[in-house]
Each structure stands twice: as structure tokens, then as C-alpha cells.
Coordinates of C-alpha atoms in Angstrom, one line a residue:
Chain W
X1116 CA -10.8 -8.9 1.8
X1117 CA -13.3 -6.1 2.5
X1118 CA -13.9 -3.7 -0.4
X1119 CA -12.4 -0.4 0.5
X1120 CA -14.2 2.8 -0.5
X1121 CA -11.5 5.4 -1.3
X1122 CA -13.3 8.2 0.5
X1123 CA -13.6 6.1 3.6
X1124 CA -9.9 5.2 3.4
X1125 CA -9.0 8.9 3.1
X1126 CA -11.1 9.7 6.2
X1127 CA -9.4 6.9 8.1
X1128 CA -5.9 8.0 7.0
X1129 CA -6.8 11.5 8.3
X1130 CA -8.1 10.1 11.6
X1131 CA -5.0 8.0 12.3
X1132 CA -2.7 10.8 11.2
X1133 CA -4.5 13.4 13.4
X1134 CA -4.5 11.0 16.3
X1135 CA -0.8 10.4 16.2
X1136 CA 0.0 14.1 15.7
X1137 CA -2.2 15.0 18.7
X1138 CA -0.2 12.7 21.0
X1139 CA 3.2 13.3 19.6
X1140 CA 2.7 17.1 19.8
X1141 CA 1.6 16.6 23.4
X1142 CA -1.8 18.2 22.9
X1143 CA -3.1 15.7 25.5
X1144 CA -6.2 17.8 26.4
X1145 CA -7.4 17.1 22.8
X1146 CA -6.8 13.4 23.0
X1147 CA -10.2 12.4 24.6
X1148 CA -11.9 14.3 21.7
X1149 CA -10.9 11.4 19.3
X1150 CA -13.2 9.1 21.3
X1151 CA -17.0 8.7 21.8
X1152 CA -18.4 9.5 25.2
X1153 CA -18.9 5.8 26.0
X1154 CA -15.5 4.7 24.6
X1155 CA -13.2 2.0 25.8
X1156 CA -9.4 2.4 25.6
X1157 CA -7.1 -0.4 26.5
X1158 CA -3.4 -1.2 26.3
X1159 CA -2.8 -5.0 26.4
X1160 CA 0.2 -7.3 26.0
X1161 CA -0.1 -9.5 22.9
X1162 CA 0.4 -12.7 24.9
X1163 CA -2.6 -11.8 27.2
X1164 CA -4.7 -10.8 24.2
X1165 CA -4.0 -13.9 22.3
X1166 CA -4.6 -16.1 25.3
X1167 CA -7.9 -14.4 25.9
X1168 CA -6.8 -13.1 29.4
X1169 CA -8.6 -9.9 30.4
X1170 CA -5.6 -8.4 32.1
X1171 CA -4.7 -5.0 30.6
X1172 CA -1.8 -2.7 31.3
X1173 CA -4.1 0.3 31.0
X1174 CA -7.9 0.2 30.8
X1175 CA -10.0 3.4 30.6
X1176 CA -13.7 3.9 30.2
X1177 CA -15.4 6.8 28.7
X1178 CA -14.0 10.2 27.9
X1179 CA -14.2 11.0 31.6
X1180 CA -11.8 8.1 32.2
X1181 CA -9.5 9.5 29.5
X1182 CA -9.6 13.0 31.0
X1183 CA -8.6 11.6 34.4
X1184 CA -5.7 9.9 32.8
X1185 CA -4.6 13.1 31.1
X1186 CA -4.8 14.8 34.4
X1187 CA -2.6 12.1 35.9
X1188 CA 0.0 12.0 33.2
X1189 CA 0.4 15.8 33.1
X1190 CA 0.0 16.7 36.8
X1191 CA 0.5 13.8 39.2
X1192 CA 2.6 11.1 37.7
X1193 CA 6.3 11.5 38.4
X1194 CA 8.4 10.7 35.4
X1195 CA 11.3 11.9 33.3
X1196 CA 10.1 13.7 30.3
X1197 CA 10.3 12.0 26.9
X1198 CA 9.1 12.6 23.4
X1199 CA 7.0 10.1 21.5
X1200 CA 6.9 9.7 17.8
X1201 CA 4.2 7.4 16.2
X1202 CA 4.7 5.7 12.9
X1203 CA 1.4 4.2 11.9
X1204 CA 1.3 1.7 9.1
X1205 CA -1.3 1.4 6.4
X1206 CA -4.8 1.0 8.1
X1207 CA -6.8 -2.0 7.3
X1208 CA -10.6 -2.1 7.2
X1209 CA -11.5 -5.5 8.7
X1210 CA -15.3 -5.3 8.7
X1211 CA -18.4 -3.6 9.9
X1212 CA -20.2 -4.5 13.1
X1213 CA -23.1 -2.8 15.0
X1214 CA -22.7 0.4 13.1
X1215 CA -18.9 0.6 13.7
X1216 CA -16.1 0.0 11.2
X1217 CA -13.5 -2.4 12.5
X1218 CA -10.1 -1.0 11.6
X1219 CA -6.6 -2.4 12.4
X1220 CA -3.2 -0.8 11.9
X1221 CA 0.3 -1.6 13.0
X1222 CA 2.0 1.0 15.0
X1223 CA 5.5 1.8 16.2
X1224 CA 6.2 4.3 18.9
X1225 CA 9.7 5.7 19.2
X1226 CA 10.8 7.4 22.4
X1227 CA 13.4 10.1 22.8
X1228 CA 14.6 10.9 26.3
X1229 CA 16.5 14.1 26.8
X1230 CA 20.1 13.8 25.7
X1231 CA 19.6 10.2 24.5
X1232 CA 19.2 8.9 20.9
X1233 CA 15.7 7.9 19.7
X1234 CA 14.8 4.3 20.4
X1235 CA 12.1 1.7 19.7
X1236 CA 9.7 2.1 22.6
X1237 CA 6.5 0.2 21.8
X1238 CA 5.2 -1.6 18.8
X1239 CA 2.0 -3.5 18.1
X1240 CA -1.4 -3.4 16.6
X1241 CA -4.4 -1.1 17.0
X1242 CA -7.6 -3.0 17.0
X1243 CA -10.3 -0.3 16.8
X1244 CA -14.0 0.3 16.3
X1245 CA -14.6 3.6 14.6
X1246 CA -18.0 5.3 14.3
X1247 CA -19.3 8.2 12.4
X1248 CA -20.5 11.0 14.5
X1249 CA -21.7 14.5 13.8
X1250 CA -18.2 15.7 14.5
X1251 CA -16.5 13.2 12.2
X1252 CA -15.0 9.7 12.8
X1253 CA -14.4 8.8 16.5
X1254 CA -13.0 5.7 18.3
X1255 CA -15.7 3.8 20.2
X1256 CA -13.0 1.3 21.1
X1257 CA -9.3 1.4 20.8
X1258 CA -7.3 -1.6 21.8
X1259 CA -3.5 -1.2 21.6
X1260 CA -2.0 -4.8 21.6
X1261 CA 1.8 -4.5 22.1
X1262 CA 4.3 -7.1 21.3
X1263 CA 6.8 -7.0 24.2
X1264 CA 6.0 -7.8 27.8
X1265 CA 9.1 -5.9 28.6
X1266 CA 7.5 -2.5 28.6
X1267 CA 9.3 0.1 30.7
X1268 CA 7.3 1.1 33.7
X1269 CA 7.2 4.5 32.3
X1270 CA 4.4 4.0 29.9
X1271 CA 2.9 7.3 30.7
X1272 CA 1.6 8.9 27.6
X1273 CA -1.1 7.5 25.3
X1274 CA -0.2 5.0 22.7
Chain R
X713 CA -10.0 18.4 10.7
X714 CA -9.5 19.5 7.1
X715 CA -11.6 17.7 4.6
X716 CA -9.3 15.5 2.5
X717 CA -9.9 15.1 -1.2
X718 CA -9.0 11.6 -2.1
X719 CA -7.2 12.6 -5.4
X720 CA -5.2 15.1 -3.4
X721 CA -4.3 12.4 -0.9
X722 CA -3.2 10.0 -3.6
X723 CA -1.0 12.7 -5.1
X724 CA 0.6 13.4 -1.7
X725 CA 1.2 9.8 -1.0
X726 CA 2.9 9.5 -4.4
X727 CA 5.0 12.6 -3.6
X728 CA 6.2 11.4 -0.2
X729 CA 6.8 7.9 -1.5
X730 CA 8.9 9.2 -4.5
X731 CA 10.8 11.5 -2.3
X732 CA 11.8 8.8 0.1
X733 CA 12.7 6.4 -2.7
X734 CA 14.9 9.0 -4.4
X735 CA 17.0 9.5 -1.2
X736 CA 17.1 5.8 -0.2
X737 CA 18.2 4.8 -3.6
X738 CA 20.8 7.5 -3.5
X739 CA 19.7 9.2 -6.6
X740 CA 20.8 12.5 -5.0
X741 CA 21.0 14.4 -8.2
X742 CA 17.3 14.1 -8.5
X743 CA 16.6 15.3 -5.0
X744 CA 16.5 19.1 -5.8
X745 CA 13.9 18.3 -8.4
X746 CA 11.3 17.7 -5.6
X747 CA 11.6 21.4 -4.7
X748 CA 10.6 24.7 -6.2
X749 CA 13.4 27.1 -7.3
X750 CA 12.9 29.4 -4.3
X751 CA 12.6 26.6 -1.7
X752 CA 13.7 26.4 1.8
X753 CA 15.0 23.1 3.3
X754 CA 15.8 23.0 7.0
X755 CA 16.7 20.2 9.5
X756 CA 16.0 21.4 13.1
X757 CA 16.0 19.8 16.5
X758 CA 12.6 19.6 18.1
X759 CA 13.6 21.5 21.2
X760 CA 14.8 24.5 19.2
X761 CA 11.7 24.4 17.0
X762 CA 9.3 24.3 19.9
X763 CA 11.2 27.1 21.7
X764 CA 11.1 29.2 18.6
X765 CA 14.9 29.3 18.2
X766 CA 16.1 29.9 14.7
X767 CA 19.1 27.6 15.0
X768 CA 19.1 24.8 12.4
X769 CA 21.4 21.8 11.9
X770 CA 21.1 22.2 8.2
X771 CA 19.6 25.2 6.3
X772 CA 19.5 25.4 2.6
X773 CA 17.9 28.0 0.3
X774 CA 16.8 27.4 -3.3
X775 CA 17.5 24.5 -5.6
X776 CA 21.0 26.0 -6.1
X777 CA 21.6 25.5 -2.3
X778 CA 20.4 22.0 -2.5
X779 CA 22.6 21.2 -5.5
X780 CA 25.6 22.6 -3.6
X781 CA 24.8 20.3 -0.7
X782 CA 24.5 17.3 -3.1
X783 CA 27.9 18.2 -4.4
X784 CA 29.3 18.3 -0.9
X785 CA 27.7 15.0 0.3
X786 CA 28.9 13.1 -2.7
X787 CA 32.2 14.7 -3.5
X788 CA 33.8 16.5 -0.6
X789 CA 32.5 15.4 2.8
X790 CA 34.5 12.6 4.3
X791 CA 32.4 10.0 5.8
X792 CA 31.9 6.2 6.1
X793 CA 29.2 5.1 3.7
X794 CA 25.8 4.1 5.1
X795 CA 22.4 3.2 3.7
X796 CA 19.3 5.1 4.6
X797 CA 15.7 3.7 4.7
X798 CA 12.8 6.1 5.2
X799 CA 9.5 4.9 6.7
X800 CA 7.0 7.7 6.2
X801 CA 3.8 7.6 8.2
X802 CA 0.4 8.7 6.9
X803 CA 0.6 12.2 5.7
X804 CA -1.7 14.8 7.2
X805 CA -3.1 17.8 5.4
X806 CA -3.1 20.6 8.0
X807 CA -4.4 23.5 5.9
X808 CA -4.0 25.8 2.9
X809 CA -1.9 29.0 3.0
X810 CA -0.8 31.4 0.3
X811 CA -1.5 28.9 -2.5
X812 CA 0.4 26.1 -0.7
X813 CA -0.9 23.0 1.0
X814 CA 0.5 22.6 4.5
X815 CA 1.3 18.9 5.0
X816 CA 2.8 17.1 7.9
X817 CA 4.1 13.5 8.2
X818 CA 6.0 11.6 10.8
X819 CA 9.1 9.9 9.6
X820 CA 11.7 7.4 10.7
X821 CA 15.0 7.0 9.0
X822 CA 16.9 3.8 9.6
X823 CA 20.6 3.7 9.0
X824 CA 22.7 0.7 8.0
X825 CA 26.4 0.9 8.1
X826 CA 28.5 -1.7 6.3
X827 CA 28.7 -4.9 8.4
X828 CA 26.4 -3.6 11.1
X829 CA 22.7 -4.2 11.8
X830 CA 20.2 -1.6 10.8
X831 CA 19.4 0.9 13.5
X832 CA 17.1 3.8 14.3
X833 CA 18.9 6.9 13.0
X834 CA 16.6 9.9 13.0
X835 CA 12.9 10.3 13.7
X836 CA 10.7 13.3 13.7
X837 CA 8.1 15.2 11.7
X838 CA 8.1 16.8 8.3
X839 CA 6.4 20.2 8.3
X840 CA 6.0 21.1 4.7
X841 CA 4.5 23.5 2.2
X842 CA 3.6 21.8 -1.0
X843 CA 2.6 23.7 -4.2
X844 CA 1.2 22.6 -7.5
X845 CA 3.5 23.3 -10.4
X846 CA 3.4 22.4 -14.1
X847 CA 5.6 19.5 -13.3
X848 CA 3.5 18.2 -10.5
X849 CA 3.6 18.8 -6.7
X850 CA 6.8 20.3 -5.3
X851 CA 8.1 21.3 -1.9
X852 CA 8.3 25.1 -1.4
X853 CA 9.4 24.5 2.1
X854 CA 10.5 21.4 3.9
X855 CA 11.2 21.4 7.6
X856 CA 12.5 18.2 9.2
X857 CA 12.0 18.5 13.0
X858 CA 13.9 15.7 14.6
X859 CA 13.3 14.4 18.2
X860 CA 16.8 13.7 19.4
X861 CA 19.5 16.3 20.0
X862 CA 21.9 13.4 20.0
X863 CA 22.3 13.3 16.3
X864 CA 25.5 11.7 15.0
X865 CA 27.8 14.2 13.4
X866 CA 27.4 12.1 10.3
X867 CA 24.1 13.5 9.2
X868 CA 25.3 13.6 5.6
X869 CA 22.4 12.6 3.3
X870 CA 19.0 14.3 3.1
X871 CA 16.3 13.5 5.6
Chain J
X760 CA 5.9 10.2 -11.8
X761 CA 3.2 7.7 -12.7
X762 CA -0.3 9.0 -12.4
X763 CA -2.0 7.2 -9.5
X764 CA -5.6 6.3 -9.7
X765 CA -7.1 6.6 -6.2
X766 CA -9.1 3.3 -6.5
X767 CA -6.0 1.5 -7.4
X768 CA -4.1 3.1 -4.5
X769 CA -6.8 2.0 -2.1
X770 CA -6.6 -1.6 -3.4
X771 CA -2.9 -1.6 -3.0
X772 CA -3.0 -0.2 0.5
X773 CA -5.4 -3.0 1.4
X774 CA -3.2 -5.6 -0.2
X775 CA -0.1 -4.5 1.7
X776 CA -1.9 -4.1 4.9
X777 CA -3.6 -7.5 4.6
X778 CA -0.2 -9.1 3.7
X779 CA 1.5 -7.6 6.8
X780 CA -1.4 -8.6 9.1
X781 CA -1.3 -12.2 7.8
X782 CA 2.3 -12.6 8.6
X783 CA 2.3 -10.7 11.9
X784 CA -0.7 -12.6 13.2
X785 CA 1.1 -15.8 12.2
X786 CA -1.6 -17.0 9.8
X787 CA 1.2 -18.6 7.7
X788 CA -1.1 -21.0 5.9
X789 CA -2.8 -18.0 4.3
X790 CA 0.5 -16.5 3.2
X791 CA 0.7 -18.3 -0.2
X792 CA -2.8 -17.1 -1.0
X793 CA -1.3 -13.6 -1.6
X794 CA 0.7 -14.9 -4.6
X795 CA -0.1 -16.3 -8.0
X796 CA 0.5 -20.0 -8.8
X797 CA 3.6 -19.2 -10.8
X798 CA 5.0 -16.6 -8.4
X799 CA 8.6 -15.8 -7.4
X800 CA 9.5 -14.8 -3.8
X801 CA 13.0 -13.7 -3.0
X802 CA 14.8 -12.2 -0.1
X803 CA 18.0 -10.5 -1.2
X804 CA 20.7 -8.4 0.5
X805 CA 20.8 -4.9 -1.0
X806 CA 24.5 -5.1 -1.9
X807 CA 23.9 -8.2 -4.0
X808 CA 20.8 -6.7 -5.6
X809 CA 22.6 -3.5 -6.6
X810 CA 25.6 -5.3 -7.9
X811 CA 23.4 -7.6 -9.9
X812 CA 24.5 -10.7 -8.2
X813 CA 21.8 -13.5 -8.3
X814 CA 22.6 -14.8 -4.8
X815 CA 19.5 -14.7 -2.6
X816 CA 19.0 -15.5 1.1
X817 CA 15.7 -17.1 0.4
X818 CA 14.4 -17.9 -3.1
X819 CA 11.0 -19.7 -3.6
X820 CA 9.1 -20.5 -6.7
X821 CA 5.4 -21.0 -7.1
X822 CA 2.8 -21.3 -4.3
X823 CA 4.0 -24.9 -3.9
X824 CA 7.4 -23.5 -3.0
X825 CA 5.8 -21.2 -0.5
X826 CA 3.8 -23.9 1.1
X827 CA 6.9 -26.0 1.5
X828 CA 8.5 -23.1 3.3
X829 CA 5.5 -22.7 5.6
X830 CA 5.8 -26.4 6.5
X831 CA 9.4 -25.9 7.2
X832 CA 9.0 -22.8 9.4
X833 CA 6.2 -24.2 11.4
X834 CA 7.2 -27.8 11.6
X835 CA 10.8 -28.6 11.1
X836 CA 13.0 -25.5 11.6
X837 CA 14.4 -25.3 15.1
X838 CA 14.2 -21.8 16.4
X839 CA 13.3 -19.7 19.4
X840 CA 9.8 -18.2 18.9
X841 CA 9.6 -14.5 18.1
X842 CA 6.9 -12.1 17.1
X843 CA 7.1 -10.0 14.0
X844 CA 5.6 -6.6 13.4
X845 CA 5.6 -5.0 9.9
X846 CA 5.5 -1.3 9.4
X847 CA 5.0 -0.7 5.7
X848 CA 5.6 2.8 4.3
X849 CA 3.5 4.4 1.6
X850 CA 3.4 2.2 -1.5
X851 CA 4.7 3.6 -4.8
X852 CA 3.4 2.7 -8.2
X853 CA 6.5 2.6 -10.4
X854 CA 5.0 1.4 -13.7
X855 CA 3.2 -1.2 -15.7
X856 CA 4.8 -4.1 -17.4
X857 CA 3.4 -7.2 -19.1
X858 CA 0.1 -6.9 -17.4
X859 CA 1.5 -6.4 -14.0
X860 CA 1.8 -3.2 -11.8
X861 CA 5.2 -2.6 -10.5
X862 CA 4.9 -1.5 -6.9
X863 CA 7.6 -0.6 -4.4
X864 CA 7.3 0.1 -0.7
X865 CA 9.8 0.5 2.1
X866 CA 9.3 -1.8 5.0
X867 CA 10.5 -2.2 8.6
X868 CA 10.1 -5.5 10.5
X869 CA 10.4 -5.3 14.2
X870 CA 11.1 -8.5 16.2
X871 CA 10.1 -9.3 19.7
X872 CA 11.6 -12.3 21.4
X873 CA 10.1 -13.6 24.6
X874 CA 11.1 -11.5 27.6
X875 CA 13.0 -9.1 25.5
X876 CA 12.2 -5.6 24.2
X877 CA 11.1 -5.1 20.6
X878 CA 14.0 -4.4 18.3
X879 CA 14.7 -3.4 14.6
X880 CA 15.0 -6.8 12.8
X881 CA 15.0 -6.1 9.1
X882 CA 14.4 -3.1 6.9
X883 CA 14.5 -2.7 3.2
X884 CA 12.3 -2.3 0.1
X885 CA 9.7 -4.5 -1.5
X886 CA 10.1 -4.5 -5.3
X887 CA 6.9 -6.3 -6.5
X888 CA 4.9 -7.1 -9.5
X889 CA 1.2 -7.2 -8.7
X890 CA -1.5 -8.6 -11.0
X891 CA -5.3 -8.6 -11.1
X892 CA -6.8 -12.0 -10.7
X893 CA -10.4 -13.2 -10.2
X894 CA -9.7 -13.3 -6.5
X895 CA -8.3 -9.8 -6.3
X896 CA -4.7 -8.4 -6.4
X897 CA -1.9 -11.0 -6.1
X898 CA 1.9 -10.9 -6.1
X899 CA 3.4 -12.4 -9.2
X900 CA 6.8 -11.5 -7.9
X901 CA 7.9 -10.2 -4.5
X902 CA 11.5 -9.2 -4.0
X903 CA 12.5 -8.2 -0.4
X904 CA 15.7 -6.2 -0.7
X905 CA 17.1 -5.8 2.8
X906 CA 19.7 -3.2 3.9
X907 CA 21.9 -5.1 6.3
X908 CA 24.1 -8.0 5.5
X909 CA 24.1 -8.7 9.2
X910 CA 20.9 -10.6 9.3
X911 CA 20.4 -13.0 12.1
X912 CA 20.5 -16.6 11.0
X913 CA 17.1 -16.8 12.4
X914 CA 15.3 -15.2 9.4
X915 CA 12.5 -17.8 9.7
X916 CA 9.2 -16.2 9.0
X917 CA 8.2 -14.4 5.8
X918 CA 9.2 -10.8 5.3

């Protein structure tokens, strides 16, 4: 078990809480701001991840890639609107590597469609590399490994 | 992003954990003790909240109002019993205002009716004002903004 | 409310996050390592727990008992495979007792069967006694009190 510095933990809690709030409040234009310029963002089924297959449901590179995605999700993709609600479990500092903190956290995303009850939408594990920048902690890499293959084709918004 | 003091974060974690435990363990008489005398407690659908409509599903004023509600939920309201289970996500310090800390946290409440499996009941965001009192941190205002309009008419216990 | 020392909170957050990760990643051989030699591990329905009935769904003693269970779940029990995902809420330090910290935390376990969507599997409260050992914090007692009686007969993996 890696020794956890309490200041670091508080900063990470703030990072993950801010990240979830940004998405759930649909401030999508702010979403790329949580990443470094050269970031990688991937959403991958657990089975593929564990088998070492490279196939990803979503794979974006750099904040430019994230901004393109935001444009797509808010302007061009046709979909019924839904709310998301992230419940992020206690974050876990797994190690340090090339100047980055490796952090993992379990997440649950609930979805609420108009006139329907809230439901379990997507659950899995964030496997992240977090770096210190002049503007605070940022994700250099964010991997969202989700448990169910049976993901609705309407995975539109960020996880 | 607001700088988070780790002692403050630990106190807030304790406050939210105690609050959830109080409700889930059905120690309802202790529930008003988490609030200031002049508190406001409201449960509001997200759509109304975002549109700025004042309509609330539940709106209580002062610990006297909360105690009335406790009397109602335990003595007069007719309803099938159910267990609640709160999962509160990482709290987020949003700012300071008029001597209060503005804190937000995502929540999920699971409900278990007798002889039924546990199910997603209510999910949303706490938008709170927390103040320091001689007796520790208290809610001056607690707003529970829930995602689904389709709330069962049996929203009896506190969120 | 018990005063929370931030270092202690950070250690507990790490313990609960590591524990959940161990189970969810199916590193079951490491699971007994989170407990003291003379530990008690029990999974109990809430109704029994509150009524003071001793009946438990699962009751294991000592790390030897846990290792037996691991052997059973991985080698002899016949069951369809499923993934688990733990969402652990903010931990709550309830007190100190005989050299142990009494900690409670709400938990939600989601289950994903092959080719099915993720679903709420089990939710309840950990009621634990945690002790300091040379190897870090360990569970001397872990009680998993779950809300629904209607637990699938396939409660195979640890909670």
C-alpha cells in the first residue's frame, strides 16, 4: 500500500469531485480543461481491457480531440436527452510513474431520461495518470474501464 | 478550484457520513440536530431547479419545521415501510458566502422494500450551506436536487 | 461526533479503497491479507442484525476460514461468472474500543453478468473494527449488514 499524503488526497478528492460535477452539470465546454494538452481519454470494456485487446468504445487524443467530441455531443449527434449523475468511490493512489500519480477510483453513472426513473447506466473503474501543472492537477490519461458489454448505443456524454 | 484545507475536508466527510447514517439507521429524531435553528431544507426536481422555478416537492423551514415533518413521517403518514441507504460521493467545496461554506455532493439513495430487492430510489445533488457552530458543523441550508421527475409518491423519509 | 484526525481518515480511505479494488479485480488470494489472524467476517441481513438474531448468511473465522472460502469460491462452487463493482461511501469513525477503531461505511455492490447490463446487487453497511498492525491497518472484525433479504443465492464473492 502506497503511503497517502493527506494534502495530496484532499487535492485528488477535489479533482474527482470537480470532474464529476462538470459533466453532471453539463458544462461540457469545461471538460477538456481537466486534461493536459497531450492527454489520452479512452472508454474500454472490461473484458477487452483484461484480455489486453486495444479495442476501445471511445478513444480521444489531446484536448483538441476532446473538444471535437464535445462539439459532436452537443451539436451533431442525434440522441434523446438524458441526465447523468456520477457517484465516485474513494480514490486510490496506486503509485508514481514518470512524474505522474497513478490513481484509480470506482465509479457509477446513473442515467435519467425524461419521464423515466433514474437507472444504473454505466459502472466501472477509472485508471488514471494525474500530473501537477501550473493550473493544478490534470489528467494526462484517463481510462474508463466499464463492466458491462451491454452498453446502450447512446453513450454520448463523457464518463 | 477552491483550495481545500484537509482538516476542513475531514470535518465535512464526517458531517456527510453522520448525516447519512442518521437517516439510514432511522434515528429520525436526531435528524433536525444536523441543522441550524433557522435552516431551510428543500427537495426539488432538477428541471425546476435549473429553470429557476420555485416549486419544491418538500420545503421545510427551521428545526421546528423539520421536527413536524419527523412527527408526520413516523406517526401520521400511511406508507409501506422501506429501508433507505445513502451513497454519498466525494464532497466538493464550492466557495464561501456570508460566513457559510457552500458544499455540493452527489448522492444516491437506494430503497429496499420488505421482500423486494434493493433498487435505485433517488439520485441527485446536495447543494448546501454549512456553518460552524459551537456544536460543530451544521446545515443552514440543504437543497436536494433530484434528477428524475418520476419520484414515487412515497418519498417519506429525508433525503 | 468523534473528532477525526486527517491522517487517520486518509489511512482509512486507502484501506477501504484497496479492499474494494482487491475484490473487484478478483485478486481473491489477497483478500485474507486485509484481516487479522483472529478475525471475524460476517454477512448478515439487516432485519436479523437489528432484531439481534445471530443468524448470518456467511460467517467466517480467522484468516484460515477466509482462505477456505476463497478456495470454495474459486474452485468448488458452481456458479455463473459475474463481475462485482464496489462503491463505498464516505467512511465514518464511530469510536475506539479495546485498541480497535470502530468504522462504518455504506456500500453498494453492482453486479454484471456476462451479456447483461450492470445491476444493483447488494447494498448495506460495513460495521468494522480496524486495528493497527506492523503491516498497516487490518480488519479484526468486518460485518456486512445488507438491506434486502432477497439476496440471490449466488452470493459467491466477498462483499
